[in-house]
CSV table of C-alpha atoms and ligand atoms in Angstrom, one decimal:
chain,number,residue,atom,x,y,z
A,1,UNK,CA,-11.3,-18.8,28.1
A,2,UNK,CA,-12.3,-20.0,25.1
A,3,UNK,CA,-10.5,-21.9,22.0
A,4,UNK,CA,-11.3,-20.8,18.6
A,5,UNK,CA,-10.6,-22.8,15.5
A,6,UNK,CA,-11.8,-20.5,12.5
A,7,UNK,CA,-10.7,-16.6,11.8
A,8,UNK,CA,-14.6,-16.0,11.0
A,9,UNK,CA,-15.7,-17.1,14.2
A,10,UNK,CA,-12.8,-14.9,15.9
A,11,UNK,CA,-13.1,-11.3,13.7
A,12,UNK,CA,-16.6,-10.7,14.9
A,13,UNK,CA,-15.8,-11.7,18.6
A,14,UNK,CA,-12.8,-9.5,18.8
A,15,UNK,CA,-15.1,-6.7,17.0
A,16,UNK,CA,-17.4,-7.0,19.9
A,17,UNK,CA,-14.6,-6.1,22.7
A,18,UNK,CA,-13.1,-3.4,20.8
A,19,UNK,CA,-16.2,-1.9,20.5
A,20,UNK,CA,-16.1,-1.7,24.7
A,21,UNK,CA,-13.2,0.1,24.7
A,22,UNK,CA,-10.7,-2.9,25.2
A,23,UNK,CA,-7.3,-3.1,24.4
A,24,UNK,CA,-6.3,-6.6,22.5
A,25,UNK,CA,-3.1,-8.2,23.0
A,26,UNK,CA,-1.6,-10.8,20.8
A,27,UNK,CA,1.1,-13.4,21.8
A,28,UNK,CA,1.9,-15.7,18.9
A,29,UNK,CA,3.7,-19.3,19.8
A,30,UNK,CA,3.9,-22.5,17.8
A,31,UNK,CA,2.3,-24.7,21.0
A,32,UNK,CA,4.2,-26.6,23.5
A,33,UNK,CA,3.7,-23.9,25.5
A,34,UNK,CA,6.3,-23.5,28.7
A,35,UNK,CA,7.1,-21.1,31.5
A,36,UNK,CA,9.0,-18.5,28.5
A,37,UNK,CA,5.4,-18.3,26.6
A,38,UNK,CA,3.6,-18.2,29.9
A,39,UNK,CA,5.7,-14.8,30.7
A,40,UNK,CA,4.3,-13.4,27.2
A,41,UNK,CA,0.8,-13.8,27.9
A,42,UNK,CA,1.3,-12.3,31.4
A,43,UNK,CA,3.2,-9.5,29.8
A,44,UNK,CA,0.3,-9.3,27.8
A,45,UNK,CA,-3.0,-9.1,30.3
A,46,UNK,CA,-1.3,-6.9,32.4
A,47,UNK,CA,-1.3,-4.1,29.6
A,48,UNK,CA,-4.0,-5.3,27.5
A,49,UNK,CA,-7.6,-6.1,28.9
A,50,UNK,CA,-8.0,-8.9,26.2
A,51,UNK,CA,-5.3,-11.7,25.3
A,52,UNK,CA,-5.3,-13.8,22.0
A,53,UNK,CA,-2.7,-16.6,22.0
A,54,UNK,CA,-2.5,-18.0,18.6
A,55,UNK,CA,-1.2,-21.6,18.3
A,56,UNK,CA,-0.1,-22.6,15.0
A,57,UNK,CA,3.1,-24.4,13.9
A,58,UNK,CA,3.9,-22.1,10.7
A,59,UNK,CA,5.1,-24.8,8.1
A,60,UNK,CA,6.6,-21.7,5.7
A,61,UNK,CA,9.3,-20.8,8.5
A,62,UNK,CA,10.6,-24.0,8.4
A,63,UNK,CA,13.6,-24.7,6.7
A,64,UNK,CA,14.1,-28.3,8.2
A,65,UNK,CA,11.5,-30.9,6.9
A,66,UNK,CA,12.5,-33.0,10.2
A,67,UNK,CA,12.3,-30.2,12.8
A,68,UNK,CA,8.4,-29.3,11.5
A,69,UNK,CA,8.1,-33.1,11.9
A,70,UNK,CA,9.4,-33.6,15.0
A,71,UNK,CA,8.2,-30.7,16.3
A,72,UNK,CA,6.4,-30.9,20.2
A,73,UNK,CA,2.5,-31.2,20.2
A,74,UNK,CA,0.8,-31.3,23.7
A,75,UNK,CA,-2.2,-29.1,23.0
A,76,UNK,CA,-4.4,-30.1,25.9
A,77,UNK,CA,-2.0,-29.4,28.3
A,78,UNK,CA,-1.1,-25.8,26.1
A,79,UNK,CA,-5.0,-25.1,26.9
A,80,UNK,CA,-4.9,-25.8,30.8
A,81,UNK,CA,-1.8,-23.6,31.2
A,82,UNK,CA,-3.2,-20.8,29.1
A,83,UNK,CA,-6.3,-20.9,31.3
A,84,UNK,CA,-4.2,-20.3,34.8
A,85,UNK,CA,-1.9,-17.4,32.9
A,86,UNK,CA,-4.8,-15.3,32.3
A,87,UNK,CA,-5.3,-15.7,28.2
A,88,UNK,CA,-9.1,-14.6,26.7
A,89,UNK,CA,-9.1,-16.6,23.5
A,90,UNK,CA,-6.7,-19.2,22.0
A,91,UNK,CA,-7.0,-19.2,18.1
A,92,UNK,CA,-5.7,-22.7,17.1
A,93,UNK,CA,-6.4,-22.7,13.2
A,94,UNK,CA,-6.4,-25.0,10.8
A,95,UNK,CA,-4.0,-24.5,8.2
A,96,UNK,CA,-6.0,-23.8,5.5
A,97,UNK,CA,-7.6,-20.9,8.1
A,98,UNK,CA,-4.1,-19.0,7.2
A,99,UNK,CA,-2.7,-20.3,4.4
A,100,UNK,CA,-6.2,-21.0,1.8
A,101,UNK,CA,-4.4,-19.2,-0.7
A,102,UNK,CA,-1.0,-20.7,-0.7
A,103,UNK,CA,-0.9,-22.2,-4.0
A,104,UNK,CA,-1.5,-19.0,-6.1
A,105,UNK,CA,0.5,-16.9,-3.1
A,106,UNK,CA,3.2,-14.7,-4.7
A,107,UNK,CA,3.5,-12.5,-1.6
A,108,UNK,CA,7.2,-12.8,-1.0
A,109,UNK,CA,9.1,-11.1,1.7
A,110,UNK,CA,12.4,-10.2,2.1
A,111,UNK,CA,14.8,-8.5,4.5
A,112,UNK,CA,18.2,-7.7,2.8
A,113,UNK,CA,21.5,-7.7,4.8
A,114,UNK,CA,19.2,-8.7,7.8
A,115,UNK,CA,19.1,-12.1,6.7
A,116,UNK,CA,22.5,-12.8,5.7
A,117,UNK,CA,23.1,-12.9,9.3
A,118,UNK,CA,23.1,-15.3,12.4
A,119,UNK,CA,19.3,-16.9,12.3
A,120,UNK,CA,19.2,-15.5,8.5
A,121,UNK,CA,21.9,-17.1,7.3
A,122,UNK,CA,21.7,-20.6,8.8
A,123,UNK,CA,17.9,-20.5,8.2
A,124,UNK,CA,17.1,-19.8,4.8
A,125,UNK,CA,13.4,-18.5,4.4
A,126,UNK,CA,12.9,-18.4,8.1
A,127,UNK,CA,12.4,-14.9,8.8
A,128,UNK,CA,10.2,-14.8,5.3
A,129,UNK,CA,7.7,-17.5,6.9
A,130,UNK,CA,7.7,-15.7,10.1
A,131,UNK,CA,7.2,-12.7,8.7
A,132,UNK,CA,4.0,-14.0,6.8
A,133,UNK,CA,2.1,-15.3,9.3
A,134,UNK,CA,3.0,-12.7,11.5
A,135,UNK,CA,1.4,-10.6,9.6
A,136,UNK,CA,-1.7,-12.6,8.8
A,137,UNK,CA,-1.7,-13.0,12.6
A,138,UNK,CA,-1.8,-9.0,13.0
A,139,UNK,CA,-4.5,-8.5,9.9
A,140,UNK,CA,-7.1,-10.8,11.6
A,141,UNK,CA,-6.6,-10.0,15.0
A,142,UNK,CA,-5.5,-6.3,14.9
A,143,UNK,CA,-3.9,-5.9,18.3
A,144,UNK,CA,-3.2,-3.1,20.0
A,145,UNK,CA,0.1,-4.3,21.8
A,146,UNK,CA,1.9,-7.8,20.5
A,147,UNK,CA,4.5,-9.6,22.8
A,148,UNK,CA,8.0,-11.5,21.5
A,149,UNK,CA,10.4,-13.1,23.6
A,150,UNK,CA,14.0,-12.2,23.6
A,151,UNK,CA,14.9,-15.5,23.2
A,152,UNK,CA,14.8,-14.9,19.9
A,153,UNK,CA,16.4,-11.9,19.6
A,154,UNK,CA,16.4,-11.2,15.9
A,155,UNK,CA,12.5,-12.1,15.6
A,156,UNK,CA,11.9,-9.4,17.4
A,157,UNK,CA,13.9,-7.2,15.7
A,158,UNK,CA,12.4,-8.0,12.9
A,159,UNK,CA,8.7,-8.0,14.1
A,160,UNK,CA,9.7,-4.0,15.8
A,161,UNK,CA,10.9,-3.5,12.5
A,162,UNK,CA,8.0,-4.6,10.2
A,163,UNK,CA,5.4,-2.8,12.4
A,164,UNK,CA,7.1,0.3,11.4
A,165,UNK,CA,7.7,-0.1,7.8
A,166,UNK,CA,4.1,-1.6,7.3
A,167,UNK,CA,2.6,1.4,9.6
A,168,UNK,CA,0.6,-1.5,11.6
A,169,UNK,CA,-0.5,0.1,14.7
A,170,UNK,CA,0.8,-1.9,17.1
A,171,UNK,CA,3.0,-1.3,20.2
A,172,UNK,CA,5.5,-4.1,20.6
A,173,UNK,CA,6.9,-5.2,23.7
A,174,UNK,CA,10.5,-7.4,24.3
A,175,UNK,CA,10.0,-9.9,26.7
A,176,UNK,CA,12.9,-11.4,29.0
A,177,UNK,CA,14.2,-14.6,28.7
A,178,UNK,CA,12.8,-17.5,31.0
A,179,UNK,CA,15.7,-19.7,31.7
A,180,UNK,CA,15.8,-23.3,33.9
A,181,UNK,CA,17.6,-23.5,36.8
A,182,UNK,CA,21.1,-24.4,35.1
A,183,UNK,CA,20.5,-21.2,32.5
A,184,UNK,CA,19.3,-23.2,29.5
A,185,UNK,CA,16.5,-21.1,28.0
A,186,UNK,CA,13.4,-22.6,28.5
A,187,UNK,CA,12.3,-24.2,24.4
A,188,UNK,CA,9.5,-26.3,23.0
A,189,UNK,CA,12.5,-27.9,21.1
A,190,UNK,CA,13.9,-28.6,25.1
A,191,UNK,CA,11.3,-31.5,24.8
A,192,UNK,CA,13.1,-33.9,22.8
A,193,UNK,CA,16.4,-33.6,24.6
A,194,UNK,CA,16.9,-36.9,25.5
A,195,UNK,CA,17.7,-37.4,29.5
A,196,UNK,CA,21.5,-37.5,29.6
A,197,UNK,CA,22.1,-35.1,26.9
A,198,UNK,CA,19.9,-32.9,29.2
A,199,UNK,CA,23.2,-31.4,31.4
A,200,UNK,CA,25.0,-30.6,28.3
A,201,UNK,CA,22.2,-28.2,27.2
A,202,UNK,CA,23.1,-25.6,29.7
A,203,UNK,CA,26.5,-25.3,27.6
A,204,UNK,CA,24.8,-22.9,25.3
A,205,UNK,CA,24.0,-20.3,28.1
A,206,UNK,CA,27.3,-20.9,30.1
A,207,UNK,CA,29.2,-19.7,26.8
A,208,UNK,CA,27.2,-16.4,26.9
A,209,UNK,CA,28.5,-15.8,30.4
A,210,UNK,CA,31.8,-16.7,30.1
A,211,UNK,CA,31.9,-15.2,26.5
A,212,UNK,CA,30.5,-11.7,28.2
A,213,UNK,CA,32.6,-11.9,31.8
A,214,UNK,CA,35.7,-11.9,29.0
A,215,UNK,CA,34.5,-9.1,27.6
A,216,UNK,CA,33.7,-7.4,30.9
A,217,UNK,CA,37.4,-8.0,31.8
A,218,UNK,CA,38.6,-6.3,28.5
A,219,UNK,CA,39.7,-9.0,26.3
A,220,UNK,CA,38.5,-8.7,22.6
A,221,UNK,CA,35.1,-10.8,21.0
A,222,UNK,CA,38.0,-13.2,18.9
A,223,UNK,CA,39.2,-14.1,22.0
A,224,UNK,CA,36.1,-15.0,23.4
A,225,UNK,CA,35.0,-16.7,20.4
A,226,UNK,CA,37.9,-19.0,20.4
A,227,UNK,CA,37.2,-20.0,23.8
A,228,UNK,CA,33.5,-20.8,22.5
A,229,UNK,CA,34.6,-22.3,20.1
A,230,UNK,CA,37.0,-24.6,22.4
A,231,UNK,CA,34.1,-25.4,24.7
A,232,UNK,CA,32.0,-26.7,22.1
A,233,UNK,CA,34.6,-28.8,20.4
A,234,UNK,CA,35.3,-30.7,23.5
A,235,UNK,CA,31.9,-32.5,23.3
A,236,UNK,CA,31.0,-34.5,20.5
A,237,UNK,CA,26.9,-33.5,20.9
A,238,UNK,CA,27.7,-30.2,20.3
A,239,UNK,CA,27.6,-28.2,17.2
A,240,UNK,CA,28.3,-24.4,16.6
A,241,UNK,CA,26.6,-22.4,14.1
A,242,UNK,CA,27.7,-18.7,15.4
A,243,UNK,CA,28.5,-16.6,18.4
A,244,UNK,CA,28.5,-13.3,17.6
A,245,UNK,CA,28.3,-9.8,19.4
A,246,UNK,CA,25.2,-7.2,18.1
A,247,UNK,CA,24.5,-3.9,18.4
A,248,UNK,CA,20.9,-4.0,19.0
A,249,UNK,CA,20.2,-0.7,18.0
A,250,UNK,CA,20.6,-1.7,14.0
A,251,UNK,CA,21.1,-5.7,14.6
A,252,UNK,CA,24.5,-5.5,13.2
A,253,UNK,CA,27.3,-7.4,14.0
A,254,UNK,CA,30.1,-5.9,16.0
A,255,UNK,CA,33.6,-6.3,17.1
A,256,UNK,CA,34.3,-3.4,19.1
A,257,UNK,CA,31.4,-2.4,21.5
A,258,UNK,CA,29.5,0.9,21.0
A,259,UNK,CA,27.1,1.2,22.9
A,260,UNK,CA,26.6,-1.4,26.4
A,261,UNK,CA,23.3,-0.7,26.5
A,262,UNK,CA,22.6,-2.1,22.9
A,263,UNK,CA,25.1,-4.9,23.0
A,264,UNK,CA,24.0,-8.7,22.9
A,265,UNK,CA,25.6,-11.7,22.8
A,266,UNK,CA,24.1,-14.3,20.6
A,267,UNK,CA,24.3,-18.1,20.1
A,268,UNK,CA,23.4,-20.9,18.3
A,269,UNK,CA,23.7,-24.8,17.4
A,270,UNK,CA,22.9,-28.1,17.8
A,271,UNK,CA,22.7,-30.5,20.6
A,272,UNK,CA,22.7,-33.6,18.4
A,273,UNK,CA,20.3,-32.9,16.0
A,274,UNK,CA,18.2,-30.4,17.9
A,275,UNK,CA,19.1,-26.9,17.5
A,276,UNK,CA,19.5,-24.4,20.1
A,277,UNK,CA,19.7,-20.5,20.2
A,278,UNK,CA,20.0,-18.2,23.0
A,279,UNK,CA,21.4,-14.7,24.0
A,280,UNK,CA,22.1,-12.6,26.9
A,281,UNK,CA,22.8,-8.6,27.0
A,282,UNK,CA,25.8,-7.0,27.8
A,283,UNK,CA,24.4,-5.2,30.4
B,301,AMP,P1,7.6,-20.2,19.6
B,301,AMP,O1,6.4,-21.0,20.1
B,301,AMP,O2,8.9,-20.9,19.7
B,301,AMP,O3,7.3,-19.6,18.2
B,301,AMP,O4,7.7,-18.9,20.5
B,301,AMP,C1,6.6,-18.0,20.7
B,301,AMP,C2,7.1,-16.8,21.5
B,301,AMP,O5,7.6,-17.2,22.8
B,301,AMP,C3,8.2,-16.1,20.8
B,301,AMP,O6,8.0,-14.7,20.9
B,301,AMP,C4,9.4,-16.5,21.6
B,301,AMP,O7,10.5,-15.6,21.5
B,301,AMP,C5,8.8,-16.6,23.0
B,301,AMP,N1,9.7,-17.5,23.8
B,301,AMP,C6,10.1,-18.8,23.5
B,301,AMP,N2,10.9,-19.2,24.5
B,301,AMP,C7,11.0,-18.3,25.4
B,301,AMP,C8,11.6,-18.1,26.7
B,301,AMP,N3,12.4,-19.1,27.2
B,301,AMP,N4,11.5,-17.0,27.4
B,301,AMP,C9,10.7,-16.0,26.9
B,301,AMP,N5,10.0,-16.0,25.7
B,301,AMP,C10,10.2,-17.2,25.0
């Protein structure tokens, strides 16, 4: 495996094995890699004969100044794990590598009604930064297949979605959530949970079960809201931004359920000041 620093060192690589017929897979993470971005790249050497795992914390999806601070750096150990999961080439760029022109960008993406909701709304500019360095990410390495967790949900709504509007030639797959043994989704952003907040984490995926066993025994989303809402004001730590019910066909969301094979529940908040999202589907 080897670890590449510059796009002009990678494009001519990547040239090479496309020219032998391989098929180039792309798993894009921010670093502080865990078991959830370990599944990707798997995902991704199964189907593909070549992995790229790019590692770059994207400052323009940022909204928090703290959280890109604060956010987890353990590269070395990123670079053994990668090793044992089966990744070809880890591009880990500088920033000017993807962002040289950033001064005189005007390059602006937006995503309507999409990001009035859930992430959208309590993120400003978020799923503009993804989008752009998503897409720088897909212009230098042109994959054939890219893989997103479903962790977060709406990014890869988004991603499916921006392949087809921009025609890129890419096959996207959704990859399942890796959870820890109490149900808390596996997140870089786990890392500065401090000790005994740690129990309290799981909160965020015990809602989604007991938000979608309510459901399953016919009582309506408000009511299962309420009760969400109840659980997360009996703990101090705890902060809810939404729980809401999608259809996951148009990422809309939904009080009455159409369709249990495109329903999600989906959550989000803070643990202190570290913020937490998860989902589950309803089936
Ligand atoms: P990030 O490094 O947070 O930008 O995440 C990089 C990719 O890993 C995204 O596609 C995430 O959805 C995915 N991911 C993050 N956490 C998990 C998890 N617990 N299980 C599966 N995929 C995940």
């Amino acid at each position: 495996m080897k670890v590449i620093n510059l796009k002009s060192e990678l494009i001519p690589i990547l040239k090479k094995e496309r020219s032998a017929g391989k098929k180039i897979g792309l798993v894009p993470t921010m670093g502080a890699l865990h078991g959830g971005h370990l599944s990707l790249v798997k995902a991704s050497s199964i189907e593909a004969d070549f992995t790229v795992c790019s590692i770059f914390v994207n400052p323009t999806q940022f909204n928090n100044q703290e959280d890109l601070l604060k956010y987890p750096n353990t590269f070395d150990e990123d670079i053994r794990k990668l090793k044992m999961a089966g990744c070809d080439i880890v591009y880990a760029p500088p920033h000017e590598d993807l962002y040289e022109n950033e001064s005189k960008r005007i390059t602006e993406f937006s995503f309507g009604e999409f990001e009035q909701i859930l992430e959208g709304k309590y993120r400003p500019a978020h799923f503009a930064g993804v989008a752009l360095v998503v897409s720088k990410l897909f212009n230098i390495v042109t994959p054939d297949l890219t893989c997103f967790g479903q962790k977060d949900l709406q990014q890869y709504y988004l991603i499916r979605q921006l392949i087809k509007d921009l025609s890129y030639n890419i096959e996207i797959r959704c990859v399942p959530t890796v959870r820890e043994e109490d149900g808390l989704a596996m997140s870089s952003r786990n890392l500065r949970i401090p000790h005994e907040l740690r129990p309290l984490a799981a909160t965020f995926y015990q809602c989604l079960i007991t938000g979608k066993e309510m459901l399953k025994n016919g009582e309506s989303i408000s009511s299962a809201k309420r009760k969400v809402k109840e659980i997360f004001s009996e703990s101090a730590e705890l902060k809810l931004d939404y729980f809401e019910m999608i259809d996951t066909g148009n990422f809309k969301i939904i009080d009455q359920i159409k369709n249990e094979n495109e329903t999600s529940l989906c959550i989000a908040g803070y643990l202190n000041n570290i913020r937490l999202i998860d989902n589950v589907n309803y089936n």
